[in-house]
PDB file of C-alpha atoms in Angstrom:
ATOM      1  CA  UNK A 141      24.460 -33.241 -46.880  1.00  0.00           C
ATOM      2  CA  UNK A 142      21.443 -34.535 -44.794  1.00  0.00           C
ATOM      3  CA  UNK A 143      18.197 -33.908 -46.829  1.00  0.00           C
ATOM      4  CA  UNK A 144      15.641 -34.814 -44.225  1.00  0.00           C
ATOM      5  CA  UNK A 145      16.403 -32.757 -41.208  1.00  0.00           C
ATOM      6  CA  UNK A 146      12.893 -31.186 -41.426  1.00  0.00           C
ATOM      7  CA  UNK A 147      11.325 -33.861 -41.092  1.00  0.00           C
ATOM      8  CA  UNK A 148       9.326 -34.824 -38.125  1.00  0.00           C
ATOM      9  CA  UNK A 149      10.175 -37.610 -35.399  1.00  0.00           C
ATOM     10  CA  UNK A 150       7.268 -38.819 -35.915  1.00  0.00           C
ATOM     11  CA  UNK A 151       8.570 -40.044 -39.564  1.00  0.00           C
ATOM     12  CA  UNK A 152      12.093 -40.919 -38.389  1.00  0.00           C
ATOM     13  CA  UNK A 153      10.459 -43.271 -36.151  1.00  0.00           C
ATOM     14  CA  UNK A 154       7.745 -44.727 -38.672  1.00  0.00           C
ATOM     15  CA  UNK A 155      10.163 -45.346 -41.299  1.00  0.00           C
ATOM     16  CA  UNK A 156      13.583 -47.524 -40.611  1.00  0.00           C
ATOM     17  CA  UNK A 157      16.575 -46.110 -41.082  1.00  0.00           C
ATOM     18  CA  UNK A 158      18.805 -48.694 -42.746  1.00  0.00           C
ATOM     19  CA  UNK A 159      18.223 -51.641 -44.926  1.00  0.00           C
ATOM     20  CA  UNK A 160      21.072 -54.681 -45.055  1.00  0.00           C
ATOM     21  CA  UNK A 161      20.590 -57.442 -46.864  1.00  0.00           C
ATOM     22  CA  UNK A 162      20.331 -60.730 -44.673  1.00  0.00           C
ATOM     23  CA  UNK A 163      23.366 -62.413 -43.948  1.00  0.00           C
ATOM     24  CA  UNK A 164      22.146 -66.323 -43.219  1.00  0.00           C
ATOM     25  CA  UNK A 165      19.913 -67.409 -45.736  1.00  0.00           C
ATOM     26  CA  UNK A 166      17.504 -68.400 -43.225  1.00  0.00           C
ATOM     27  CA  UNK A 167      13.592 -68.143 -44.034  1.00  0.00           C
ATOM     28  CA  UNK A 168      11.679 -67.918 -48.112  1.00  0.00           C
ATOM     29  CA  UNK A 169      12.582 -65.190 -50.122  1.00  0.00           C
ATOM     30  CA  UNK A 170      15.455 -63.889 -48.368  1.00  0.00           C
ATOM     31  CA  UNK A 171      18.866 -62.366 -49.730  1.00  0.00           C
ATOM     32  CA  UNK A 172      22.026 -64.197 -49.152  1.00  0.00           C
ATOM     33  CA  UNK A 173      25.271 -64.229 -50.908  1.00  0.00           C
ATOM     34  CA  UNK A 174      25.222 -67.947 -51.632  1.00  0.00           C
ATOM     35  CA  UNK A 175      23.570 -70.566 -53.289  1.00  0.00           C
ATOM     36  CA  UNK A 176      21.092 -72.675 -52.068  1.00  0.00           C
ATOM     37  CA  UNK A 177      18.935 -75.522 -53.071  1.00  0.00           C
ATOM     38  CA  UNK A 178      16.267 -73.621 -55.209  1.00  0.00           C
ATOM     39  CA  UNK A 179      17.656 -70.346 -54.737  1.00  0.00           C
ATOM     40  CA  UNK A 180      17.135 -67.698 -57.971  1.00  0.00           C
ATOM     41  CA  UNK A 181      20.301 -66.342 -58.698  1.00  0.00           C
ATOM     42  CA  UNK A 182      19.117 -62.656 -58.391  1.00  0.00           C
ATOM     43  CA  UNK A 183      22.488 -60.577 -59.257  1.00  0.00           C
ATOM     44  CA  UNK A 184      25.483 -62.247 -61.387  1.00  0.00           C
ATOM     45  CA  UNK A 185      28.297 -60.647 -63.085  1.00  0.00           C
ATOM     46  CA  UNK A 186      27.870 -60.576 -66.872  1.00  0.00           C
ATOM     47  CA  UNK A 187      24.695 -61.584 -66.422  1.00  0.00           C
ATOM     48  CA  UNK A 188      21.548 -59.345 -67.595  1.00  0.00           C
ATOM     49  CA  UNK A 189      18.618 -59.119 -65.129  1.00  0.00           C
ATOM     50  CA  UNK A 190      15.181 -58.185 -66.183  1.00  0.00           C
ATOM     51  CA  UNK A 191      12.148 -56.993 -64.252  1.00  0.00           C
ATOM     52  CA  UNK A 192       9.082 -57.522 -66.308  1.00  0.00           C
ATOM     53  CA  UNK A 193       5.782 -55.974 -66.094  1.00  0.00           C
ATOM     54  CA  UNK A 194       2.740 -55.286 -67.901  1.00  0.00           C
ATOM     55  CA  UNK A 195       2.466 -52.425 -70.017  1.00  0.00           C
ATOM     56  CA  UNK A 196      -1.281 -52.092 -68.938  1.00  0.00           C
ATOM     57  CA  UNK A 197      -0.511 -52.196 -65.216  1.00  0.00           C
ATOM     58  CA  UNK A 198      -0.869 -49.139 -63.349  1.00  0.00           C
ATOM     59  CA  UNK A 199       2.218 -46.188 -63.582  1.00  0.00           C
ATOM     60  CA  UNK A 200       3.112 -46.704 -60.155  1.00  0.00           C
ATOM     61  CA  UNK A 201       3.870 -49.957 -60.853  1.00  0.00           C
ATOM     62  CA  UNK A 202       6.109 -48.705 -63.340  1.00  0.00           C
ATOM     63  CA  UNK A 203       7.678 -46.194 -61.336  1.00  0.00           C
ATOM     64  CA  UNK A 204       8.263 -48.991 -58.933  1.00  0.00           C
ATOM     65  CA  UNK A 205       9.907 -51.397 -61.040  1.00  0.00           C
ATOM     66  CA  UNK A 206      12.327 -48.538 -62.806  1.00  0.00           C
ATOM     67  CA  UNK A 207      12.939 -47.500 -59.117  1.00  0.00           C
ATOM     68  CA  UNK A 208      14.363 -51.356 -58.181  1.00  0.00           C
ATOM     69  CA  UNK A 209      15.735 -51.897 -61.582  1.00  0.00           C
ATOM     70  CA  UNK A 210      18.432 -48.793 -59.913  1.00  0.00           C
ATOM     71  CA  UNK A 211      18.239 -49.774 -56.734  1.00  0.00           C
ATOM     72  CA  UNK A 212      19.670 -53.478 -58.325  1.00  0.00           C
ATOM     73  CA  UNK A 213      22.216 -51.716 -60.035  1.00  0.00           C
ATOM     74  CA  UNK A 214      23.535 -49.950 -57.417  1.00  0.00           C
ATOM     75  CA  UNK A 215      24.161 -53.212 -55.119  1.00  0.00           C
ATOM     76  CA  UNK A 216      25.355 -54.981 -58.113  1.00  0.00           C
ATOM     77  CA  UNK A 217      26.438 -52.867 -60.545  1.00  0.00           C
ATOM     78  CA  UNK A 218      25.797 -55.071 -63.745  1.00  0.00           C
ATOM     79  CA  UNK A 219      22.897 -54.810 -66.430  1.00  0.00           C
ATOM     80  CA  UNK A 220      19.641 -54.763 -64.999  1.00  0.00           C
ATOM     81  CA  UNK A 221      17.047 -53.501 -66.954  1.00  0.00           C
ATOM     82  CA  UNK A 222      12.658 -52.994 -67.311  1.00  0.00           C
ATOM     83  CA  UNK A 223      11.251 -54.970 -70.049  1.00  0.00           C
ATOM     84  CA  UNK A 224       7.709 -55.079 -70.770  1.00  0.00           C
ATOM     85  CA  UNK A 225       7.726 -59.075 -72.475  1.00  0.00           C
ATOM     86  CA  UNK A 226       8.535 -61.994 -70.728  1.00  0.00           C
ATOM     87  CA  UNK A 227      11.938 -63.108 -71.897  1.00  0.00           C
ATOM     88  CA  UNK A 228      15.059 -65.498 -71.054  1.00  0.00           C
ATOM     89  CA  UNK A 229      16.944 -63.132 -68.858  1.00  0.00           C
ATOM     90  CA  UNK A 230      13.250 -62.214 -66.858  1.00  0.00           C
ATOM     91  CA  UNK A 231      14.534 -62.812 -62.722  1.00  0.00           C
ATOM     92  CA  UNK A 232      11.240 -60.750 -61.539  1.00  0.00           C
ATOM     93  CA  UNK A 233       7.917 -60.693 -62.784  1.00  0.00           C
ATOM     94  CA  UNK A 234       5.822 -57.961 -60.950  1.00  0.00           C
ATOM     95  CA  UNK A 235       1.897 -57.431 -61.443  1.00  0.00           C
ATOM     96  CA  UNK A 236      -1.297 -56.394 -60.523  1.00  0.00           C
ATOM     97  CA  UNK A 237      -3.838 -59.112 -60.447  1.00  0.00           C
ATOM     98  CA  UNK A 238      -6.556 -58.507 -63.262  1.00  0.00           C
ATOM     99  CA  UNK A 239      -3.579 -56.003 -64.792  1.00  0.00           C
ATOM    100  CA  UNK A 240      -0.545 -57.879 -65.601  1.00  0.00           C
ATOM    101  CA  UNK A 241      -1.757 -60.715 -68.089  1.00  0.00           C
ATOM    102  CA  UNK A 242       1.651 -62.769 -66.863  1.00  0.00           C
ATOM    103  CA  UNK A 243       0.461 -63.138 -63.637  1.00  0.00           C
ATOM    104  CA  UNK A 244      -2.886 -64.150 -64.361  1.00  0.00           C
ATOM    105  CA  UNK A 245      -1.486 -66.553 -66.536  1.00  0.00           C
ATOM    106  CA  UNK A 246       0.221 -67.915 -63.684  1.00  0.00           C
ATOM    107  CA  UNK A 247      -2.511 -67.906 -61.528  1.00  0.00           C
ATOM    108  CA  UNK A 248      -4.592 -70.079 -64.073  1.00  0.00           C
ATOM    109  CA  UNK A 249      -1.791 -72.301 -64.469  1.00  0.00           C
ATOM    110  CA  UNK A 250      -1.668 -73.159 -60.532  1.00  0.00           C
ATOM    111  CA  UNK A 251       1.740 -72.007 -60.873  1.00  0.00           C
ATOM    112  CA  UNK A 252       1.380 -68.994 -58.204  1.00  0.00           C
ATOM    113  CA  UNK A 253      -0.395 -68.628 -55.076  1.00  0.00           C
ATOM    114  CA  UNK A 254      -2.376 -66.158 -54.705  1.00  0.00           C
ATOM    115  CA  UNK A 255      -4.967 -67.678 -52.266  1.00  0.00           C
ATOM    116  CA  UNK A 256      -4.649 -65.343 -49.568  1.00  0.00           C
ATOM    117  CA  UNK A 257      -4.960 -62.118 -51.463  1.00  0.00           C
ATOM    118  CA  UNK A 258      -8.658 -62.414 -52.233  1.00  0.00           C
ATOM    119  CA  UNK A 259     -10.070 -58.987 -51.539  1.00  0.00           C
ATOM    120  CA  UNK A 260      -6.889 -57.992 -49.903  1.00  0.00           C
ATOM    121  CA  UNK A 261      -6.242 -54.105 -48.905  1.00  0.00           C
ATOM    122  CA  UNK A 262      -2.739 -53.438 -50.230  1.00  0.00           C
ATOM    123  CA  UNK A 263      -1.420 -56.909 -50.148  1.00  0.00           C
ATOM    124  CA  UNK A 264       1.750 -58.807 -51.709  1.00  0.00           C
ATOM    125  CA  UNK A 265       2.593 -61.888 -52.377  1.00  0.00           C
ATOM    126  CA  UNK A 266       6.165 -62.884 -53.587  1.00  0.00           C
ATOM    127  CA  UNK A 267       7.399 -66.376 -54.737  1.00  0.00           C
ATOM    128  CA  UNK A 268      10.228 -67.785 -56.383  1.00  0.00           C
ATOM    129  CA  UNK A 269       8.553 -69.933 -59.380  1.00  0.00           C
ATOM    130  CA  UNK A 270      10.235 -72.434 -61.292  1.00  0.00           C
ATOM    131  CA  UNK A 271       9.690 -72.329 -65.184  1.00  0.00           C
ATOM    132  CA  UNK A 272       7.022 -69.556 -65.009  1.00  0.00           C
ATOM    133  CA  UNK A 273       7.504 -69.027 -68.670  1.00  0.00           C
ATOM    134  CA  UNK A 274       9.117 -70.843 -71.530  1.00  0.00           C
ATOM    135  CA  UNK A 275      12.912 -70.664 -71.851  1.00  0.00           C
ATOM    136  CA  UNK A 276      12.907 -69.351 -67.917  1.00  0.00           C
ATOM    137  CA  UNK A 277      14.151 -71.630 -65.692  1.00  0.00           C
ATOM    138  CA  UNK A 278      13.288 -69.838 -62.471  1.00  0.00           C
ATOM    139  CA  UNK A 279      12.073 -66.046 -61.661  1.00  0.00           C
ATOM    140  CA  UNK A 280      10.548 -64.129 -58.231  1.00  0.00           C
ATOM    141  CA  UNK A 281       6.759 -63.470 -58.957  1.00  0.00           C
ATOM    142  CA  UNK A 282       5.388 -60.678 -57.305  1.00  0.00           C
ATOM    143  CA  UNK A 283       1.752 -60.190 -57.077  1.00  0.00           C
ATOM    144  CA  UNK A 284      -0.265 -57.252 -55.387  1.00  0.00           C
ATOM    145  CA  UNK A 285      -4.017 -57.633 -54.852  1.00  0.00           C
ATOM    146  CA  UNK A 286      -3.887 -54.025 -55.751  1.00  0.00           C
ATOM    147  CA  UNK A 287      -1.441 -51.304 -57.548  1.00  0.00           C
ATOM    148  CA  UNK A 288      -0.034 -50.152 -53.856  1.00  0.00           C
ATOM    149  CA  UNK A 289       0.298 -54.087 -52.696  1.00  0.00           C
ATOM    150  CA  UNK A 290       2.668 -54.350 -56.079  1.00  0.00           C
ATOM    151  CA  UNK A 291       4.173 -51.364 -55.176  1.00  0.00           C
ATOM    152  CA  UNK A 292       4.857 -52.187 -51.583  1.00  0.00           C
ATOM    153  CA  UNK A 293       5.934 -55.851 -52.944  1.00  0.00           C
ATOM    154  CA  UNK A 294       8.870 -53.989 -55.564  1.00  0.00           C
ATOM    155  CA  UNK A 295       9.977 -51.723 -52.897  1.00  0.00           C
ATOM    156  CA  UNK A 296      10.707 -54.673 -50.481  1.00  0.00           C
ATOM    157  CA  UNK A 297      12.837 -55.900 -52.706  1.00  0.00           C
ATOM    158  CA  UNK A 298      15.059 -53.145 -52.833  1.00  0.00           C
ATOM    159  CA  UNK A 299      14.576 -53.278 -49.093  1.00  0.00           C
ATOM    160  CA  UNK A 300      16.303 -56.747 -48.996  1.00  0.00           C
ATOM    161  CA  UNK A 301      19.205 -55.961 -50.736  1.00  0.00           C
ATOM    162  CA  UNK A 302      19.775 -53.088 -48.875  1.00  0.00           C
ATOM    163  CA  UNK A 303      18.843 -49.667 -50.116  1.00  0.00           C
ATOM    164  CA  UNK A 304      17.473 -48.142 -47.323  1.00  0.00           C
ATOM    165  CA  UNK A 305      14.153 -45.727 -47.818  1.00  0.00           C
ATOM    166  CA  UNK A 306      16.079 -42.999 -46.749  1.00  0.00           C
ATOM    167  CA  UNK A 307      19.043 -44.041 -49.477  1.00  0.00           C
ATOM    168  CA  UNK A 308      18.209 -40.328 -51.235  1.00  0.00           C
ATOM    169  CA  UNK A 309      16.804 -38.582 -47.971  1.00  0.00           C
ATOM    170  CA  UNK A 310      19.571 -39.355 -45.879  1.00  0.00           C
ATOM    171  CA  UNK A 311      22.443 -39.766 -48.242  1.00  0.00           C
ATOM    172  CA  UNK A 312      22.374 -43.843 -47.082  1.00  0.00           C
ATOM    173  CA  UNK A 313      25.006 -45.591 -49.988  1.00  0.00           C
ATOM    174  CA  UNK A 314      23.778 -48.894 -50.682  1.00  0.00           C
ATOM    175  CA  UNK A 315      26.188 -51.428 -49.976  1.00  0.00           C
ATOM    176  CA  UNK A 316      27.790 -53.466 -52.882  1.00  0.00           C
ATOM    177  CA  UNK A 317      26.955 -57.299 -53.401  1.00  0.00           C
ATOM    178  CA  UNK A 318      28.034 -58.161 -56.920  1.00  0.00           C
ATOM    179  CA  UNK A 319      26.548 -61.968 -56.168  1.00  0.00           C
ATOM    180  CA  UNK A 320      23.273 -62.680 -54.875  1.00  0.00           C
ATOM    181  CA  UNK A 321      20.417 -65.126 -54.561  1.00  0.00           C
ATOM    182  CA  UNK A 322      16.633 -65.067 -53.107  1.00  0.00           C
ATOM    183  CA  UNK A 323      16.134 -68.275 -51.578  1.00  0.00           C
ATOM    184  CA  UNK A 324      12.983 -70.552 -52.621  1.00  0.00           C
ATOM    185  CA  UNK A 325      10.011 -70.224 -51.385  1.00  0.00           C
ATOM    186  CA  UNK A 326       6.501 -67.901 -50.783  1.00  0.00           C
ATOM    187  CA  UNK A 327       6.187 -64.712 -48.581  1.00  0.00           C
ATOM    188  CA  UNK A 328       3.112 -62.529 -47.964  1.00  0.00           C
ATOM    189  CA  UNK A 329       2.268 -59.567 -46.546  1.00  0.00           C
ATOM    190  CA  UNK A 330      -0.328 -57.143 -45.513  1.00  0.00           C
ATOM    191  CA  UNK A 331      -1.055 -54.042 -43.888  1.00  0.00           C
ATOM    192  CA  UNK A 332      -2.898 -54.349 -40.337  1.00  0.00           C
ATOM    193  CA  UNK A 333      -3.500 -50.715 -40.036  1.00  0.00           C
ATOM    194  CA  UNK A 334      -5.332 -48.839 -43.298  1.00  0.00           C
ATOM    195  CA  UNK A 335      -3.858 -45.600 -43.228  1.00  0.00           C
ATOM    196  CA  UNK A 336      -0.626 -45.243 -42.803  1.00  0.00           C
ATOM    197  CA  UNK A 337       1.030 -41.918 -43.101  1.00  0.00           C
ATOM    198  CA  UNK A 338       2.397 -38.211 -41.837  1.00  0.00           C
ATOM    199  CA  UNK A 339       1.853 -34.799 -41.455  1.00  0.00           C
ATOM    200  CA  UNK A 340       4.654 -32.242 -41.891  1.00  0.00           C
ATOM    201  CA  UNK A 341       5.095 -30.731 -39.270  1.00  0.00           C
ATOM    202  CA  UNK A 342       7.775 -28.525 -39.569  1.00  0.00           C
ATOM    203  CA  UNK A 343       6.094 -26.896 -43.168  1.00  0.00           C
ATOM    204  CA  UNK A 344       7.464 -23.808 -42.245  1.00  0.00           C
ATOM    205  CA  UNK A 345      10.274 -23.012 -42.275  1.00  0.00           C
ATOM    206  CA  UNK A 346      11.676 -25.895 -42.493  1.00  0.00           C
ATOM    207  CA  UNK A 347       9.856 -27.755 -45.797  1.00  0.00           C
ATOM    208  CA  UNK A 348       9.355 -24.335 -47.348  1.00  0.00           C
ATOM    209  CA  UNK A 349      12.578 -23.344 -47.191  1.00  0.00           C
ATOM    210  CA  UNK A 350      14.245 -26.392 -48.054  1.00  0.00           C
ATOM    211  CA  UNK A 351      11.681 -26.820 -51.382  1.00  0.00           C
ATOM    212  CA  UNK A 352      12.086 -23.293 -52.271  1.00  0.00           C
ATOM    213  CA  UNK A 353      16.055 -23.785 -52.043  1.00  0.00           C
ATOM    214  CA  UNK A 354      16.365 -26.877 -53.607  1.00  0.00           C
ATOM    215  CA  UNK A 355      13.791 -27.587 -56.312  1.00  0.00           C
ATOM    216  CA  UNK A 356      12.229 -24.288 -56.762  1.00  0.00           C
ATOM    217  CA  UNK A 357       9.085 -24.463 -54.293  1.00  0.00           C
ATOM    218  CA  UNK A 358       6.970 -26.436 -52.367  1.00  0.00           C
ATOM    219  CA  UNK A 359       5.655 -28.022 -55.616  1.00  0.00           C
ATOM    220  CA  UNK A 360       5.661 -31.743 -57.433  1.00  0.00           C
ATOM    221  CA  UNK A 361       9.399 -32.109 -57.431  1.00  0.00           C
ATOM    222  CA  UNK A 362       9.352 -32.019 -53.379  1.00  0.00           C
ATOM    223  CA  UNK A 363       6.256 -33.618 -53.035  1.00  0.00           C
ATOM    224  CA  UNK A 364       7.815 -36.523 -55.396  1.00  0.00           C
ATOM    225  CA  UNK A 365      10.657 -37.024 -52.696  1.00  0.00           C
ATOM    226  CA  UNK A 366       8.342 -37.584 -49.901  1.00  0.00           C
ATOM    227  CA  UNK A 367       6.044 -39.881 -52.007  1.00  0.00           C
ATOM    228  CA  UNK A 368       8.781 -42.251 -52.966  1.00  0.00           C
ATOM    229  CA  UNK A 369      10.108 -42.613 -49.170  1.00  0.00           C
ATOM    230  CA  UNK A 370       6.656 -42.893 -48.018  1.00  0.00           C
ATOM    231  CA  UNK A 371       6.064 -45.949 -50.969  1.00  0.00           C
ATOM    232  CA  UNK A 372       9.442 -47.511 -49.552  1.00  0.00           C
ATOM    233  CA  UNK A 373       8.276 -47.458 -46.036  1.00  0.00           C
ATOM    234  CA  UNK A 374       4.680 -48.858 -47.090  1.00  0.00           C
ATOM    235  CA  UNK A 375       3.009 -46.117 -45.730  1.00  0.00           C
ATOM    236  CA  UNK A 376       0.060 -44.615 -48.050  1.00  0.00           C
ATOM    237  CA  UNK A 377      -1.288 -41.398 -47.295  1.00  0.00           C
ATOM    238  CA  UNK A 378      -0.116 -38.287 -46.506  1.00  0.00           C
ATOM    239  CA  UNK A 379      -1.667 -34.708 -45.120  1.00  0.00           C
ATOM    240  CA  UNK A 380      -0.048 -32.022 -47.369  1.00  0.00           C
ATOM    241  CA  UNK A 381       1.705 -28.736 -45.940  1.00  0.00           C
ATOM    242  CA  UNK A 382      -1.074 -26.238 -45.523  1.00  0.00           C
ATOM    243  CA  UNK A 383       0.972 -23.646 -43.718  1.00  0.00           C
ATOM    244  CA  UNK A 384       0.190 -20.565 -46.396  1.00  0.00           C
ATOM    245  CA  UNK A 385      -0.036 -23.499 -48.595  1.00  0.00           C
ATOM    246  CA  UNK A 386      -2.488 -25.766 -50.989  1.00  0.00           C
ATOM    247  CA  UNK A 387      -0.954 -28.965 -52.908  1.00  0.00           C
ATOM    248  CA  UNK A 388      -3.784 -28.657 -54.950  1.00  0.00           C
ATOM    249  CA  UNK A 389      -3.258 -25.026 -56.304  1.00  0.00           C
ATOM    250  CA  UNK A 390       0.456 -24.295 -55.743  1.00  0.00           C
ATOM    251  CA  UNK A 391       1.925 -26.452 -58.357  1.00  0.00           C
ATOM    252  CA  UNK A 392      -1.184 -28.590 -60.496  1.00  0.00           C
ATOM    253  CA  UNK A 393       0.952 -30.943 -61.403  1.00  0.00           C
ATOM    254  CA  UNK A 394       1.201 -32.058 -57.471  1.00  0.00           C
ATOM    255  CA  UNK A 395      -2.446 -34.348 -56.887  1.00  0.00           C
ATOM    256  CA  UNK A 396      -2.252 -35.988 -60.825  1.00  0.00           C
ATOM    257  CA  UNK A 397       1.546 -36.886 -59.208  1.00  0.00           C
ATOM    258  CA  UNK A 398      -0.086 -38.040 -55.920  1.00  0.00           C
ATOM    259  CA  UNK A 399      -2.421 -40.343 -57.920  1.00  0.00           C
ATOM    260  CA  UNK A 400       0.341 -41.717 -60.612  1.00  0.00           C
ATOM    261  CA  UNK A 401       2.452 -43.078 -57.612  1.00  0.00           C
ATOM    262  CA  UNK A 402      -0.260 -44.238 -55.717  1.00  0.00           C
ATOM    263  CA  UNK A 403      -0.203 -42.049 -52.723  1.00  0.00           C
ATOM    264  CA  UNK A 404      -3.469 -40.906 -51.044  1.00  0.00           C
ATOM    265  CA  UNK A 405      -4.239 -37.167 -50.083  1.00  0.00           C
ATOM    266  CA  UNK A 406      -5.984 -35.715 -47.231  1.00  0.00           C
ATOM    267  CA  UNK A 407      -6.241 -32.303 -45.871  1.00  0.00           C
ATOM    268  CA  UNK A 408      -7.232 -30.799 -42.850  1.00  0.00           C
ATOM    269  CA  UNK A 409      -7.736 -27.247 -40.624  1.00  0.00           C
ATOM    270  CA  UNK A 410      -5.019 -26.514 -38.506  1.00  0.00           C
ATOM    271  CA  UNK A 411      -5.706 -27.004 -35.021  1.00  0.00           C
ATOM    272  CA  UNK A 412      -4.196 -23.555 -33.817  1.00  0.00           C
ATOM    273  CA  UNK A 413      -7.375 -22.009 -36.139  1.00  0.00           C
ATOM    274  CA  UNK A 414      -9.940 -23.648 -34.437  1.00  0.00           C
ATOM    275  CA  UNK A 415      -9.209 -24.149 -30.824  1.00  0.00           C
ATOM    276  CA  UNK A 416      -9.463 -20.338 -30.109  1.00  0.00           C
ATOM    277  CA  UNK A 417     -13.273 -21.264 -30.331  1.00  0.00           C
ATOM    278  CA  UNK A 418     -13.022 -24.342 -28.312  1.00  0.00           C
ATOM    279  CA  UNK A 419     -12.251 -27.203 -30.654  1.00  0.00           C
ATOM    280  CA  UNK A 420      -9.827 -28.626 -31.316  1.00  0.00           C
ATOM    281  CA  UNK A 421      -9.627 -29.344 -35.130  1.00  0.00           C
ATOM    282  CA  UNK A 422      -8.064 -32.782 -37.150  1.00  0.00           C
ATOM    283  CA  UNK A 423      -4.824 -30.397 -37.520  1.00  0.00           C
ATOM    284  CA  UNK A 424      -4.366 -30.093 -34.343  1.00  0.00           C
ATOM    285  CA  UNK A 425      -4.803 -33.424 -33.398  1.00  0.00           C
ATOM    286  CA  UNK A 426      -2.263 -34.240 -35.972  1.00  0.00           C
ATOM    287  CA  UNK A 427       0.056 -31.831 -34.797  1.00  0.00           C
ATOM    288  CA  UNK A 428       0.115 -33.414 -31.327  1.00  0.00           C
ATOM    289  CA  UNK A 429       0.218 -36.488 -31.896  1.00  0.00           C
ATOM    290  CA  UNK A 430       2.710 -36.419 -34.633  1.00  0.00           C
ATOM    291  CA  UNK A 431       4.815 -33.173 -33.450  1.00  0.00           C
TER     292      UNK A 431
END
């Protein structure tokens, strides 16, 4: 059944609605079901996969790289698994510069660019490196300039080999590819705008009663649905229901949540409370621009 039918238009249109990985092996870094010169052969039967990272990079990071280490299964369906050491079977390395010794390593080395993240707001950088470690032939490197710009950086990934953001929302299957490669090459990205993110519009009765019917209440098991398709859409910040509601005091275990994944938390008067005096508060402006 659909999961997301509360959800505003405002988010259906921010966030795209499927994910396919790309079908001509055109451009660095891209998924295609064949091999080409200096491709990294990403998904093999019998063959395990490993994403490392460091054990003293931040738990989004984590959460991220357990996150694609399913969303890899489920295209592929063979062994992929989250190691914290560099090892023979390592096909992505993931960090955050300054907290993944790997990728500073690399850095030192010369072996990874990482030029263009200097100071960087949330950006990525991902590049298919030959013999980034002994005994590994070839891996994808993927370096954020901060915890979200690693983040962002895993999630594309699964984004490439199509699992679609709304893959849990939306009931979206991912689409099986036993076989595939990234093709050589260096990619980065950026945001252009800072904030990026939603209100909820419909917090009652839609949210509410969906939260209350499916996980118990609006509390850190709903809020952990909408962080993860927010993080997979590479938005970063989101204004909590306030209808009768407080994030902060309905369920503590919601903001220490908010700040283990990464996301960023705002709140605001609703408009409807403040206009009746002639102004028209950050709620409402929310509301009618995102309603």
């Amino acid at each position: 059944m659909m999961r997301h039918l509360f959800l505003s238009a405002a988010l259906t249109a921010l966030i795209p609605s499927v994910a396919s990985a790309a079908p001509d092996c055109s451009g660095p870094v891209v998924v295609c079901e064949r091999a080409m010169p200096g491709a990294l052969s990403l998904l093999t039967p019998g063959r395990v996969a490993s994403i490392v990272i460091d054990p003293r990079d931040e738990p989004g990071v984590a959460r991220a790289a357990a996150d694609l280490v399913a969303d890899l299964k489920a295209v592929g369906g063979g062994d992929v698994r989250l190691s914290r050491d560099v090892s023979s079977d390592a096909t992505i390395i993931a960090g955050t510069l300054g907290h993944s010794a790997v990728i500073d390593a690399l850095v030192t080395a010369g072996k990874l660019d990482v030029s263009d993240l200097a100071g960087q707001w949330e950006g990525y950088v991902e590049q298919v490196v030959d013999n980034p470690a002994p005994g590994i032939a070839r891996a994808l490197v993927i370096a954020g300039s901060d915890r979200r710009g690693t983040i962002f950086g895993l999630y594309d990934i699964s984004a490439k080999v199509g699992v679609s953001p709304w893959t849990w929302w939306a009931d979206v299957p991912a689409r099986r590819h036993p076989i595939l490669y990234l093709t050589a090459g260096r990619v980065a990205d950026r945001p252009v705008v800072k904030y990026r993110g939603i209100f909820i519009n419909d917090e009652e009765p839609g949210f509410g009663n969906w939260a209350r019917t499916k996980l118990g209440g609006v509390n850190h098991l709903a809020y952990e649905k909408v962080f993860n398709l927010l993080l997979r859409s590479k938005a970063n910040f989101i204004w909590p229901a306030m209808w009768g509601k407080s994030l902060w005091e309905d369920d503590p275990a919601s903001a220490p949540l908010a700040q283990e994944m990464g996301m960023l938390l705002g709140t605001s008067v609703g408009g409807h409370v403040l206009s009746h005096r002639g102004t028209v508060g950050l709620g409402g402006l929310l509301w009618a621009i995102l309603g």
